C-alpha cells in the first residue's frame, strides 16, 4: 500500500502520466540524442503522516546528507553525466518509519526511518521545430530501509497477501543475472551489511491460514461469497498432519490445487516467504542505513536493445541510457552509504 501511495504522489509531483507521446504517429516528432539535458533535483523532507513519526532536526540533516551523497554518485556516472538527449527529473523523500508487523507502540523510537530517491529520464524530442520533453519515462529508484521496495513485484495477490498478524507473504525472489559481483533479482538489487536474511520461509499452515484470512476479509469488504473456496482451504488444512503443517510452503501458478500449494521439486515452484522481523539491528539509531534497494524501471515496449537491430538500438533513447547505467553504476560507492 505504501509503495502504491508513494508512486501516485511521485507521479503527481512530476506531472508524469502513464501515456507517452506517440512518436510513430507524428512524423515531425522524434528523439534527438544531441540535445543537452539538465538535472532537476527536488528535496521533499519530513513528509509525515503521523504525529509520532516527526523527524528531529538532526535526523532531517542526516537524511539530506545521505541523499546528497547518493545524488552525487549518479550525477558523476559516465552514462548520466553527458546528459545528451534526456533530462533527469529526481525527487528524494524521507518517509515515516515502517512497523513491519505492528510490534511497536508510539512514539516508535525503535523503528527505521525510510528514505527514497527516484529519478525519471524523460527523452528530449524535436516536435515542429521545438524541443519538448516526453511524458512517459523510464526511471530508477533507490530506497533506504524499505524492504517493500524489493518485494512488490513478487506478491501473489494484487495488493499483497497478509495474514491476521499483518505479515506479508510473497514469492521468494530469485536471481536472474549479475553485473560484476552484484546480484539482480529481476530488475532489482539488494545491498546490506546485515548477516541475517531479509526474508524467511513460512509453513504450509501459515500460508493456508493467511488465505483464509484474505478471503474472509474480501467477503466482508466486497460483500462477496467465497464459501466454496474457504471450505476447500479448511478441509485441506484439517487434513494435514502436524508434520505437513510445519513443512515450508511452495507455490505454483496454475497448480491443480486452488490454493497454489505444490511440492518443492515441481517445475516452476516458488518458496513462500515473509519478511524477517529480526533483520534490522534495532540497537542502532533509527536513521542507520541497514538496507538499500535499487530498481531499474524500463519504459514500455523496451525488451532489450542488445537483441535488436541497429535502428532500434539508436531509437532506444533513455531506455538505452538506463540500461547502460545498470552496467556502469558504482555499486561499491552506494554500499558505502550503509551504516
Tab-separated table of C-alpha atoms in Angstrom:
chain	number	residue	atom	x	y	z
A	1	UNK	CA	0.000	0.000	0.000
A	2	UNK	CA	2.750	2.450	0.961
A	3	UNK	CA	4.602	1.790	-2.275
A	4	UNK	CA	1.494	2.455	-4.341
A	5	UNK	CA	0.786	5.697	-2.450
A	6	UNK	CA	4.357	6.918	-2.928
A	7	UNK	CA	4.203	6.047	-6.627
A	8	UNK	CA	0.992	8.053	-7.020
A	9	UNK	CA	2.487	11.026	-5.183
A	10	UNK	CA	5.634	10.922	-7.304
A	11	UNK	CA	3.663	10.797	-10.488
A	12	UNK	CA	1.610	13.790	-9.329
A	13	UNK	CA	4.697	15.771	-8.294
A	14	UNK	CA	6.466	15.094	-11.554
A	15	UNK	CA	3.303	15.546	-13.616
A	16	UNK	CA	4.143	12.309	-15.391
A	17	UNK	CA	1.268	10.211	-16.691
A	18	UNK	CA	1.140	6.694	-17.982
A	19	UNK	CA	0.660	7.674	-21.595
A	20	UNK	CA	3.629	8.890	-23.597
A	21	UNK	CA	3.906	10.845	-26.797
A	22	UNK	CA	3.159	8.643	-29.746
A	23	UNK	CA	6.253	9.334	-31.815
A	24	UNK	CA	5.256	6.961	-34.574
A	25	UNK	CA	2.006	8.829	-35.260
A	26	UNK	CA	3.794	12.182	-35.562
A	27	UNK	CA	6.357	12.206	-38.311
A	28	UNK	CA	7.682	15.575	-37.159
A	29	UNK	CA	8.299	14.433	-33.571
A	30	UNK	CA	11.468	12.436	-32.973
A	31	UNK	CA	14.074	11.669	-30.323
A	32	UNK	CA	17.189	13.812	-30.665
A	33	UNK	CA	20.144	12.456	-28.699
A	34	UNK	CA	22.200	15.587	-29.416
A	35	UNK	CA	20.122	17.931	-27.200
A	36	UNK	CA	21.816	18.946	-23.950
A	37	UNK	CA	19.692	17.913	-20.979
A	38	UNK	CA	19.658	19.015	-17.346
A	39	UNK	CA	19.253	17.598	-13.851
A	40	UNK	CA	16.233	18.719	-11.852
A	41	UNK	CA	16.500	17.643	-8.205
A	42	UNK	CA	13.798	18.301	-5.643
A	43	UNK	CA	14.120	17.535	-1.937
A	44	UNK	CA	10.957	16.646	-0.057
A	45	UNK	CA	11.977	16.109	3.518
A	46	UNK	CA	9.915	15.495	6.619
A	47	UNK	CA	6.870	14.148	4.753
A	48	UNK	CA	4.972	12.724	7.725
A	49	UNK	CA	1.542	11.166	8.210
A	50	UNK	CA	1.537	10.532	11.947
A	51	UNK	CA	2.439	12.938	14.723
A	52	UNK	CA	4.578	10.259	16.365
A	53	UNK	CA	6.721	9.953	13.231
A	54	UNK	CA	8.120	13.503	13.147
A	55	UNK	CA	11.837	13.555	12.415
A	56	UNK	CA	14.170	15.624	14.548
A	57	UNK	CA	16.267	18.399	13.045
A	58	UNK	CA	19.366	16.193	13.331
A	59	UNK	CA	17.586	13.293	11.622
A	60	UNK	CA	16.431	15.536	8.794
A	61	UNK	CA	20.010	16.727	8.370
A	62	UNK	CA	21.282	13.144	8.321
A	63	UNK	CA	18.744	12.142	5.672
A	64	UNK	CA	19.545	15.125	3.489
A	65	UNK	CA	23.280	14.392	3.698
A	66	UNK	CA	22.750	10.774	2.623
A	67	UNK	CA	20.529	11.847	-0.268
A	68	UNK	CA	23.109	14.378	-1.456
A	69	UNK	CA	25.820	11.713	-1.355
A	70	UNK	CA	23.638	9.347	-3.349
A	71	UNK	CA	22.770	12.054	-5.876
A	72	UNK	CA	26.447	12.800	-6.478
A	73	UNK	CA	27.113	9.126	-7.240
A	74	UNK	CA	24.541	9.249	-10.024
A	75	UNK	CA	25.475	12.689	-11.303
A	76	UNK	CA	29.109	11.622	-11.704
A	77	UNK	CA	28.250	8.424	-13.547
A	78	UNK	CA	29.818	8.483	-17.063
A	79	UNK	CA	26.480	7.494	-18.626
A	80	UNK	CA	24.392	10.176	-16.908
A	81	UNK	CA	26.985	12.971	-16.851
A	82	UNK	CA	26.861	13.894	-20.576
A	83	UNK	CA	23.068	14.425	-20.338
A	84	UNK	CA	22.519	14.191	-24.076
A	85	UNK	CA	19.004	13.602	-25.343
A	86	UNK	CA	17.295	13.359	-21.951
A	87	UNK	CA	16.654	15.162	-18.689
A	88	UNK	CA	16.876	13.677	-15.189
A	89	UNK	CA	13.913	14.621	-13.013
A	90	UNK	CA	14.566	13.349	-9.498
A	91	UNK	CA	12.935	13.514	-6.092
A	92	UNK	CA	14.092	12.481	-2.641
A	93	UNK	CA	11.824	11.967	0.331
A	94	UNK	CA	12.166	10.868	3.915
A	95	UNK	CA	9.207	8.816	4.998
A	96	UNK	CA	7.611	7.569	8.211
A	97	UNK	CA	9.222	4.614	9.973
A	98	UNK	CA	7.988	1.211	8.952
A	99	UNK	CA	6.422	-1.011	11.626
A	100	UNK	CA	6.520	-4.327	9.751
A	101	UNK	CA	4.336	-6.454	11.973
A	102	UNK	CA	2.723	-3.939	14.311
A	103	UNK	CA	5.107	-4.961	17.058
A	104	UNK	CA	5.783	-1.478	18.406
A	105	UNK	CA	3.886	1.286	20.126
A	106	UNK	CA	4.081	5.102	19.840
A	107	UNK	CA	6.332	7.027	19.663
A	108	UNK	CA	8.003	4.350	17.532
A	109	UNK	CA	11.502	5.303	18.650
A	110	UNK	CA	12.965	1.960	17.609
A	111	UNK	CA	11.747	1.885	14.009
A	112	UNK	CA	13.803	2.565	10.895
A	113	UNK	CA	13.446	5.855	9.033
A	114	UNK	CA	12.993	5.237	5.308
A	115	UNK	CA	14.402	7.364	2.503
A	116	UNK	CA	13.654	7.229	-1.194
A	117	UNK	CA	15.377	8.610	-4.273
A	118	UNK	CA	13.551	8.434	-7.589
A	119	UNK	CA	14.814	9.721	-10.928
A	120	UNK	CA	12.952	9.745	-14.249
A	121	UNK	CA	14.745	10.021	-17.586
A	122	UNK	CA	12.281	11.717	-19.974
A	123	UNK	CA	13.566	11.965	-23.521
A	124	UNK	CA	14.080	15.272	-25.303
A	125	UNK	CA	12.201	15.381	-28.599
A	126	UNK	CA	12.082	17.741	-31.516
A	127	UNK	CA	8.499	18.496	-32.414
A	128	UNK	CA	7.576	21.028	-35.122
A	129	UNK	CA	10.931	22.721	-34.668
A	130	UNK	CA	10.639	22.946	-30.850
A	131	UNK	CA	12.286	20.904	-28.084
A	132	UNK	CA	9.743	19.072	-25.918
A	133	UNK	CA	10.040	16.517	-23.135
A	134	UNK	CA	8.394	13.107	-23.431
A	135	UNK	CA	5.640	12.357	-20.961
A	136	UNK	CA	6.445	8.703	-20.395
A	137	UNK	CA	9.900	7.971	-18.997
A	138	UNK	CA	11.932	5.067	-17.617
A	139	UNK	CA	13.214	5.542	-14.089
A	140	UNK	CA	15.493	4.230	-11.397
A	141	UNK	CA	14.742	4.232	-7.684
A	142	UNK	CA	16.880	3.790	-4.605
A	143	UNK	CA	15.278	3.125	-1.228
A	144	UNK	CA	16.876	3.036	2.205
A	145	UNK	CA	15.417	0.781	4.916
A	146	UNK	CA	12.392	-0.132	2.813
A	147	UNK	CA	12.070	-3.893	2.160
A	148	UNK	CA	8.765	-3.486	0.339
A	149	UNK	CA	10.672	-1.829	-2.490
A	150	UNK	CA	12.216	-5.195	-3.368
A	151	UNK	CA	9.211	-7.483	-2.897
A	152	UNK	CA	6.333	-5.601	-4.506
A	153	UNK	CA	6.710	-7.469	-7.802
A	154	UNK	CA	6.832	-10.855	-6.064
A	155	UNK	CA	3.422	-10.663	-4.424
A	156	UNK	CA	0.872	-13.392	-5.022
A	157	UNK	CA	-2.349	-11.431	-4.659
A	158	UNK	CA	-2.956	-7.986	-6.083
A	159	UNK	CA	-2.289	-5.615	-3.206
A	160	UNK	CA	-0.458	-8.278	-1.234
A	161	UNK	CA	-1.339	-11.323	0.833
A	162	UNK	CA	-1.279	-10.722	4.587
A	163	UNK	CA	-2.170	-12.979	7.476
A	164	UNK	CA	-4.103	-11.963	10.599
A	165	UNK	CA	-0.865	-10.605	12.124
A	166	UNK	CA	-0.212	-8.326	9.115
A	167	UNK	CA	2.691	-10.455	7.924
A	168	UNK	CA	3.068	-10.120	4.177
A	169	UNK	CA	3.566	-13.373	2.266
A	170	UNK	CA	5.297	-13.326	-1.106
A	171	UNK	CA	7.252	-15.467	-3.561
A	172	UNK	CA	10.920	-15.767	-2.743
A	173	UNK	CA	12.766	-13.538	-5.250
A	174	UNK	CA	15.299	-15.333	-7.410
A	175	UNK	CA	18.463	-14.093	-9.082
A	176	UNK	CA	18.287	-13.810	-12.868
A	177	UNK	CA	21.609	-12.105	-13.686
A	178	UNK	CA	24.648	-10.351	-12.272
A	179	UNK	CA	26.590	-7.188	-13.015
A	180	UNK	CA	30.078	-7.920	-11.761
A	181	UNK	CA	29.521	-9.324	-8.282
A	182	UNK	CA	26.165	-7.563	-7.861
A	183	UNK	CA	23.179	-9.904	-7.853
A	184	UNK	CA	19.962	-8.813	-9.572
A	185	UNK	CA	16.524	-10.052	-8.596
A	186	UNK	CA	14.660	-9.209	-11.757
A	187	UNK	CA	15.477	-5.510	-12.185
A	188	UNK	CA	16.293	-5.012	-8.509
A	189	UNK	CA	19.375	-5.095	-6.288
A	190	UNK	CA	19.698	-5.652	-2.532
A	191	UNK	CA	22.629	-4.137	-0.625
A	192	UNK	CA	23.160	-4.774	3.091
A	193	UNK	CA	25.842	-5.479	5.673
A	194	UNK	CA	23.474	-7.479	7.860
A	195	UNK	CA	24.238	-11.184	8.237
A	196	UNK	CA	20.566	-12.027	8.777
A	197	UNK	CA	18.275	-12.843	5.842
A	198	UNK	CA	15.771	-10.263	4.666
A	199	UNK	CA	13.098	-12.931	4.281
A	200	UNK	CA	12.372	-16.246	5.997
A	201	UNK	CA	10.256	-19.249	4.897
A	202	UNK	CA	6.674	-19.733	6.006
A	203	UNK	CA	4.931	-23.015	6.656
A	204	UNK	CA	2.030	-24.544	4.797
A	205	UNK	CA	-0.161	-23.875	7.821
A	206	UNK	CA	0.788	-20.189	7.880
A	207	UNK	CA	0.024	-19.856	4.186
A	208	UNK	CA	-3.382	-21.566	4.310
A	209	UNK	CA	-4.412	-19.540	7.363
A	210	UNK	CA	-3.331	-16.365	5.522
A	211	UNK	CA	-5.530	-17.388	2.569
A	212	UNK	CA	-8.463	-17.963	4.906
A	213	UNK	CA	-7.985	-14.535	6.421
A	214	UNK	CA	-7.591	-12.937	2.971
A	215	UNK	CA	-10.849	-14.306	1.538
A	216	UNK	CA	-12.755	-13.702	4.751
A	217	UNK	CA	-11.707	-10.047	4.613
A	218	UNK	CA	-12.631	-9.836	0.926
A	219	UNK	CA	-16.117	-11.158	1.669
A	220	UNK	CA	-16.586	-8.552	4.413
A	221	UNK	CA	-15.295	-5.629	2.371
A	222	UNK	CA	-16.809	-6.512	-1.017
A	223	UNK	CA	-19.955	-8.318	0.091
A	224	UNK	CA	-18.749	-11.362	-1.868
A	225	UNK	CA	-19.125	-15.068	-1.153
A	226	UNK	CA	-16.052	-17.295	-1.073
A	227	UNK	CA	-17.737	-20.115	0.828
A	228	UNK	CA	-16.658	-22.904	-1.539
A	229	UNK	CA	-13.027	-21.791	-1.563
A	230	UNK	CA	-12.979	-21.259	2.189
A	231	UNK	CA	-14.432	-24.735	2.732
A	232	UNK	CA	-11.756	-26.216	0.457
A	233	UNK	CA	-8.937	-24.426	2.324
A	234	UNK	CA	-10.319	-25.516	5.691
A	235	UNK	CA	-10.658	-29.112	4.502
A	236	UNK	CA	-7.087	-29.140	3.203
A	237	UNK	CA	-5.743	-27.590	6.390
A	238	UNK	CA	-7.613	-30.029	8.625
A	239	UNK	CA	-6.339	-32.978	6.573
A	240	UNK	CA	-2.689	-32.001	7.159
A	241	UNK	CA	-0.717	-33.906	9.742
A	242	UNK	CA	1.350	-31.867	12.239
A	243	UNK	CA	4.428	-32.605	10.109
A	244	UNK	CA	2.727	-31.361	6.931
A	245	UNK	CA	1.561	-28.200	8.663
A	246	UNK	CA	5.128	-27.326	9.635
A	247	UNK	CA	6.662	-28.009	6.210
A	248	UNK	CA	7.864	-24.997	4.154
A	249	UNK	CA	5.241	-23.806	1.690
A	250	UNK	CA	5.818	-23.791	-2.080
A	251	UNK	CA	3.602	-22.127	-4.656
A	252	UNK	CA	2.950	-22.915	-8.314
A	253	UNK	CA	0.891	-20.652	-10.555
A	254	UNK	CA	-1.699	-22.719	-12.399
A	255	UNK	CA	-1.449	-25.580	-9.912
A	256	UNK	CA	-4.298	-28.105	-9.780
A	257	UNK	CA	-4.623	-27.172	-6.111
A	258	UNK	CA	-6.765	-23.975	-5.896
A	259	UNK	CA	-4.503	-22.714	-3.108
A	260	UNK	CA	-1.428	-22.972	-5.336
A	261	UNK	CA	0.409	-25.248	-2.904
A	262	UNK	CA	2.819	-27.660	-4.569
A	263	UNK	CA	5.875	-29.792	-3.942
A	264	UNK	CA	9.336	-28.290	-3.697
A	265	UNK	CA	10.613	-30.166	-6.747
A	266	UNK	CA	7.800	-29.230	-9.127
A	267	UNK	CA	8.889	-27.188	-12.117
A	268	UNK	CA	8.073	-23.520	-11.625
A	269	UNK	CA	7.671	-23.854	-7.845
A	270	UNK	CA	8.458	-20.821	-5.670
A	271	UNK	CA	9.198	-20.893	-1.962
A	272	UNK	CA	6.754	-18.753	0.010
A	273	UNK	CA	8.421	-16.377	2.435
A	274	UNK	CA	7.773	-13.411	4.690
A	275	UNK	CA	9.915	-10.544	5.952
A	276	UNK	CA	12.301	-11.401	8.744
A	277	UNK	CA	11.236	-9.332	11.799
A	278	UNK	CA	14.764	-9.735	13.208
A	279	UNK	CA	16.534	-8.393	10.125
A	280	UNK	CA	17.256	-4.916	11.494
A	281	UNK	CA	19.675	-4.277	14.332
A	282	UNK	CA	17.377	-2.133	16.439
A	283	UNK	CA	20.164	-1.134	18.815
A	284	UNK	CA	21.390	1.248	16.102
A	285	UNK	CA	19.888	4.743	15.650
A	286	UNK	CA	16.651	4.714	13.677
A	287	UNK	CA	18.366	6.650	10.885
A	288	UNK	CA	21.040	3.955	10.447
A	289	UNK	CA	21.029	2.684	6.849
A	290	UNK	CA	20.897	-1.118	7.079
A	291	UNK	CA	19.218	-1.899	3.756
A	292	UNK	CA	19.499	-0.318	0.312
A	293	UNK	CA	17.458	-1.491	-2.654
A	294	UNK	CA	17.865	-0.309	-6.235
A	295	UNK	CA	15.332	-0.768	-9.024
A	296	UNK	CA	15.650	-0.047	-12.731
A	297	UNK	CA	12.226	0.581	-14.256
A	298	UNK	CA	12.303	0.435	-18.037
A	299	UNK	CA	9.651	2.095	-20.146
A	300	UNK	CA	7.007	0.197	-22.080
A	301	UNK	CA	7.919	-1.502	-25.334
A	302	UNK	CA	11.585	-1.966	-24.436
A	303	UNK	CA	12.677	-5.596	-24.485
A	304	UNK	CA	16.440	-5.323	-24.560
A	305	UNK	CA	18.130	-3.342	-27.304
A	306	UNK	CA	21.092	-5.739	-27.442
A	307	UNK	CA	18.946	-8.249	-29.320
A	308	UNK	CA	17.530	-5.663	-31.728
A	309	UNK	CA	18.899	-4.177	-34.930
A	310	UNK	CA	20.990	-1.032	-35.128
A	311	UNK	CA	17.984	1.139	-35.944
A	312	UNK	CA	16.116	0.036	-32.802
A	313	UNK	CA	19.307	0.459	-30.782
A	314	UNK	CA	19.610	4.073	-31.880
A	315	UNK	CA	15.963	4.770	-31.089
A	316	UNK	CA	16.139	3.189	-27.641
A	317	UNK	CA	16.816	6.645	-26.202
A	318	UNK	CA	16.689	6.983	-22.425
A	319	UNK	CA	15.896	3.284	-22.061
A	320	UNK	CA	19.332	2.587	-23.512
A	321	UNK	CA	20.805	5.126	-21.081
A	322	UNK	CA	19.149	3.366	-18.165
A	323	UNK	CA	20.419	0.005	-19.384
A	324	UNK	CA	23.949	1.401	-19.645
A	325	UNK	CA	23.578	2.917	-16.168
A	326	UNK	CA	22.723	-0.525	-14.785
A	327	UNK	CA	26.008	-1.816	-16.206
A	328	UNK	CA	28.184	1.119	-15.117
A	329	UNK	CA	26.723	2.176	-11.757
A	330	UNK	CA	29.240	2.439	-8.906
A	331	UNK	CA	27.563	-0.066	-6.617
A	332	UNK	CA	30.524	-0.070	-4.232
A	333	UNK	CA	30.093	3.662	-3.620
A	334	UNK	CA	26.410	3.100	-2.830
A	335	UNK	CA	27.323	0.233	-0.481
A	336	UNK	CA	29.486	2.678	1.478
A	337	UNK	CA	26.306	4.553	2.435
A	338	UNK	CA	25.319	1.571	4.605
A	339	UNK	CA	25.856	2.029	8.352
